[in-house]
JSON list of C-alpha atoms in Angstrom, two decimals:
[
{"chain": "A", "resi": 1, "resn": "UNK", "atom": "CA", "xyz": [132.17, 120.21, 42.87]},
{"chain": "A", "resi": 2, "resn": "UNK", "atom": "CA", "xyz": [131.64, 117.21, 40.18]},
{"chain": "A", "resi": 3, "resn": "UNK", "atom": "CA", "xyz": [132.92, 113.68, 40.98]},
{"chain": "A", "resi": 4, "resn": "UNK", "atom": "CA", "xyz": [133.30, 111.24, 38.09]},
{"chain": "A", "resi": 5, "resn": "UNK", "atom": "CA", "xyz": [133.75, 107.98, 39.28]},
{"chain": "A", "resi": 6, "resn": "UNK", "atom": "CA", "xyz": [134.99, 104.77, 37.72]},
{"chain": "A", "resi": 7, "resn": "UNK", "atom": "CA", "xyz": [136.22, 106.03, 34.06]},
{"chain": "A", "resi": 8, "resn": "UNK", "atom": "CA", "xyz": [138.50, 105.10, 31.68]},
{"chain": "A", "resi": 9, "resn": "UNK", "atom": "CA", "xyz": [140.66, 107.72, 31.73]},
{"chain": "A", "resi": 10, "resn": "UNK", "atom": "CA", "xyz": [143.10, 108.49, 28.18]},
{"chain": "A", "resi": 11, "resn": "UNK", "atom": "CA", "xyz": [145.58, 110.66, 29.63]},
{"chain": "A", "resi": 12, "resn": "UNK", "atom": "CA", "xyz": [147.45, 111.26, 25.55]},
{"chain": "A", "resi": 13, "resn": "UNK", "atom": "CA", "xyz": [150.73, 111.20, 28.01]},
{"chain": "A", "resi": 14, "resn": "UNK", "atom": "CA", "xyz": [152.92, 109.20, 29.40]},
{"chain": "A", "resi": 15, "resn": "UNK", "atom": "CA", "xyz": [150.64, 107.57, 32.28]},
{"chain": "A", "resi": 16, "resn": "UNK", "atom": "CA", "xyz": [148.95, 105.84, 29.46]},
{"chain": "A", "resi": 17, "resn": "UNK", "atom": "CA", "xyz": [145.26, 105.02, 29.94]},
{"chain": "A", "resi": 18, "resn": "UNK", "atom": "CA", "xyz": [144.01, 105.02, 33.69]},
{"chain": "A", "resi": 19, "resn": "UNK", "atom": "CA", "xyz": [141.32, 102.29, 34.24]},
{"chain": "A", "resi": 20, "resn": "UNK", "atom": "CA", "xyz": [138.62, 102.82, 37.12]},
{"chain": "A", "resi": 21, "resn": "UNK", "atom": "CA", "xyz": [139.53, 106.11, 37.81]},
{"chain": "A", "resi": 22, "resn": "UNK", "atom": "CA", "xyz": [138.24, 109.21, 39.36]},
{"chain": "A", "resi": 23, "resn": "UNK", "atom": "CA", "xyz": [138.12, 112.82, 38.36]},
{"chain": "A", "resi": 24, "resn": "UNK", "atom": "CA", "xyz": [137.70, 115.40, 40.94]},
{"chain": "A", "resi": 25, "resn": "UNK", "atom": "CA", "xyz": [136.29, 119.28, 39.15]},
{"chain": "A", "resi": 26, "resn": "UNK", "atom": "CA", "xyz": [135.45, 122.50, 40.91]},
{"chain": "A", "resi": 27, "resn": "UNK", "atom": "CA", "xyz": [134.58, 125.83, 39.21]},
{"chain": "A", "resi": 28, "resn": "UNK", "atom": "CA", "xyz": [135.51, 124.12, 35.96]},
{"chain": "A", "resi": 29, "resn": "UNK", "atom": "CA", "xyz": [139.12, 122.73, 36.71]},
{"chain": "A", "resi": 30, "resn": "UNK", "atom": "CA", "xyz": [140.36, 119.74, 37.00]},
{"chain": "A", "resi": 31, "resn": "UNK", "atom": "CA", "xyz": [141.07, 119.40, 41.21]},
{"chain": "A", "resi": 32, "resn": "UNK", "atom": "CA", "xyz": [142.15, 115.56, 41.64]},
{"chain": "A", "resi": 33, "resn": "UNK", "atom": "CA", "xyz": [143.13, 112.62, 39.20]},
{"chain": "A", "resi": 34, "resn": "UNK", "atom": "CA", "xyz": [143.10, 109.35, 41.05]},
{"chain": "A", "resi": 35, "resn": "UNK", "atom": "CA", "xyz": [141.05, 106.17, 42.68]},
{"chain": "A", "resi": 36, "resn": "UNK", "atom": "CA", "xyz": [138.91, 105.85, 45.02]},
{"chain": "A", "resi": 37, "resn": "UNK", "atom": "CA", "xyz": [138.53, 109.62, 45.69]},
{"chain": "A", "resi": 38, "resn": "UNK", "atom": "CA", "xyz": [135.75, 111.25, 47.85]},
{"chain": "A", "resi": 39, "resn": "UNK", "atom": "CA", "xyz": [134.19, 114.34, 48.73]},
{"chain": "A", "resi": 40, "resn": "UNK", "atom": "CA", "xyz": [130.90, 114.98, 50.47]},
{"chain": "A", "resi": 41, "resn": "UNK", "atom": "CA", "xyz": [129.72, 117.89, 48.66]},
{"chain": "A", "resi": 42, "resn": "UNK", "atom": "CA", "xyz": [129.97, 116.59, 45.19]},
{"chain": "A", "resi": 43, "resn": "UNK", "atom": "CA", "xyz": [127.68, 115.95, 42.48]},
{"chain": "A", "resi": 44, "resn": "UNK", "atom": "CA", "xyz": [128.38, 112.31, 41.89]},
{"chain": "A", "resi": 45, "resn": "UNK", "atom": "CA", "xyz": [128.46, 111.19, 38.00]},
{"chain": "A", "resi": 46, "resn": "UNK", "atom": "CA", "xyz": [128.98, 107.32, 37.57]},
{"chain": "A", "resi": 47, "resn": "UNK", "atom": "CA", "xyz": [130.86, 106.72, 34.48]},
{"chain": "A", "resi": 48, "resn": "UNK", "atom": "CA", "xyz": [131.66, 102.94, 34.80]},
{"chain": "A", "resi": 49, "resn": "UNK", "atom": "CA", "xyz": [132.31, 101.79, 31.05]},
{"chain": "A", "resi": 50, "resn": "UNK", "atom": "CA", "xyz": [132.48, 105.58, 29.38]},
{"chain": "A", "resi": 51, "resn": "UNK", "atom": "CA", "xyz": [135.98, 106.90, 28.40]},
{"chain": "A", "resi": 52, "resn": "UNK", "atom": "CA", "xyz": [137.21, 110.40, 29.38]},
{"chain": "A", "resi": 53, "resn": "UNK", "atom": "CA", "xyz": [139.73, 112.38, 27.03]},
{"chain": "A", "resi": 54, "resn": "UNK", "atom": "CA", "xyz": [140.82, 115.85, 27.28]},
{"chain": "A", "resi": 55, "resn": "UNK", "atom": "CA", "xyz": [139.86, 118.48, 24.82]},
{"chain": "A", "resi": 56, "resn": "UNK", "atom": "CA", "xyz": [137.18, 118.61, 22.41]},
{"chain": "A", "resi": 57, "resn": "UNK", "atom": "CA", "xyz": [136.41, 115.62, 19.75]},
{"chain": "A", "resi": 58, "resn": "UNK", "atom": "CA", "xyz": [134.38, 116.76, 16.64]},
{"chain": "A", "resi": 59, "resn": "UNK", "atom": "CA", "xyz": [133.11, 113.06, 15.50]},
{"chain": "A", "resi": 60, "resn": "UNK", "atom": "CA", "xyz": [131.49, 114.77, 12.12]},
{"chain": "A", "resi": 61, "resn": "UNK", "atom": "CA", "xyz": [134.17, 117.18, 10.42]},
{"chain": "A", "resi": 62, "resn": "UNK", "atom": "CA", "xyz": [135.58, 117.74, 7.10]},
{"chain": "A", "resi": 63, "resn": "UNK", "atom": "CA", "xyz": [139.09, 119.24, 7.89]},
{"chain": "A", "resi": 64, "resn": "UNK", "atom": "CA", "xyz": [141.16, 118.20, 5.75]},
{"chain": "A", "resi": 65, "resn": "UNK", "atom": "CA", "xyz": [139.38, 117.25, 2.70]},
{"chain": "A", "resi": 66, "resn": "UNK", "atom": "CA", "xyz": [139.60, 120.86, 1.28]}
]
């Protein structure tokens, strides 16, 4: 299991942008979206002041210019 704690989450959908929040994963998957979430077995990643997104962001591409 992987906890990320405290992000700024940019959902792309209607809930908007979800400050100080929490991100639950197992086997991969997204488990839990939420504050103030726990679990004792988890691998605990601190992400105060990093953004999360979903999907994959290619910061160097040229799509598009051909």
């Amino acid at each position: 299991m992987l906890h990320i704690k405290n992000a700024t989450v940019y959902t792309m959908e209607k809930e908007g942008i979800l400050p100080s929040c929490d991100i639950l994963i197992k086997d991969g998957k997204i488990q839990e979206i939420g504050s103030n979430l726990s679990c004792d077995d988890a691998q605990i990643i601190d992400a105060c002041g990093k953004i999360v997104i979903p999907g994959i962001v290619d910061a160097h591409s040229h799509i598009g210019t051909f």
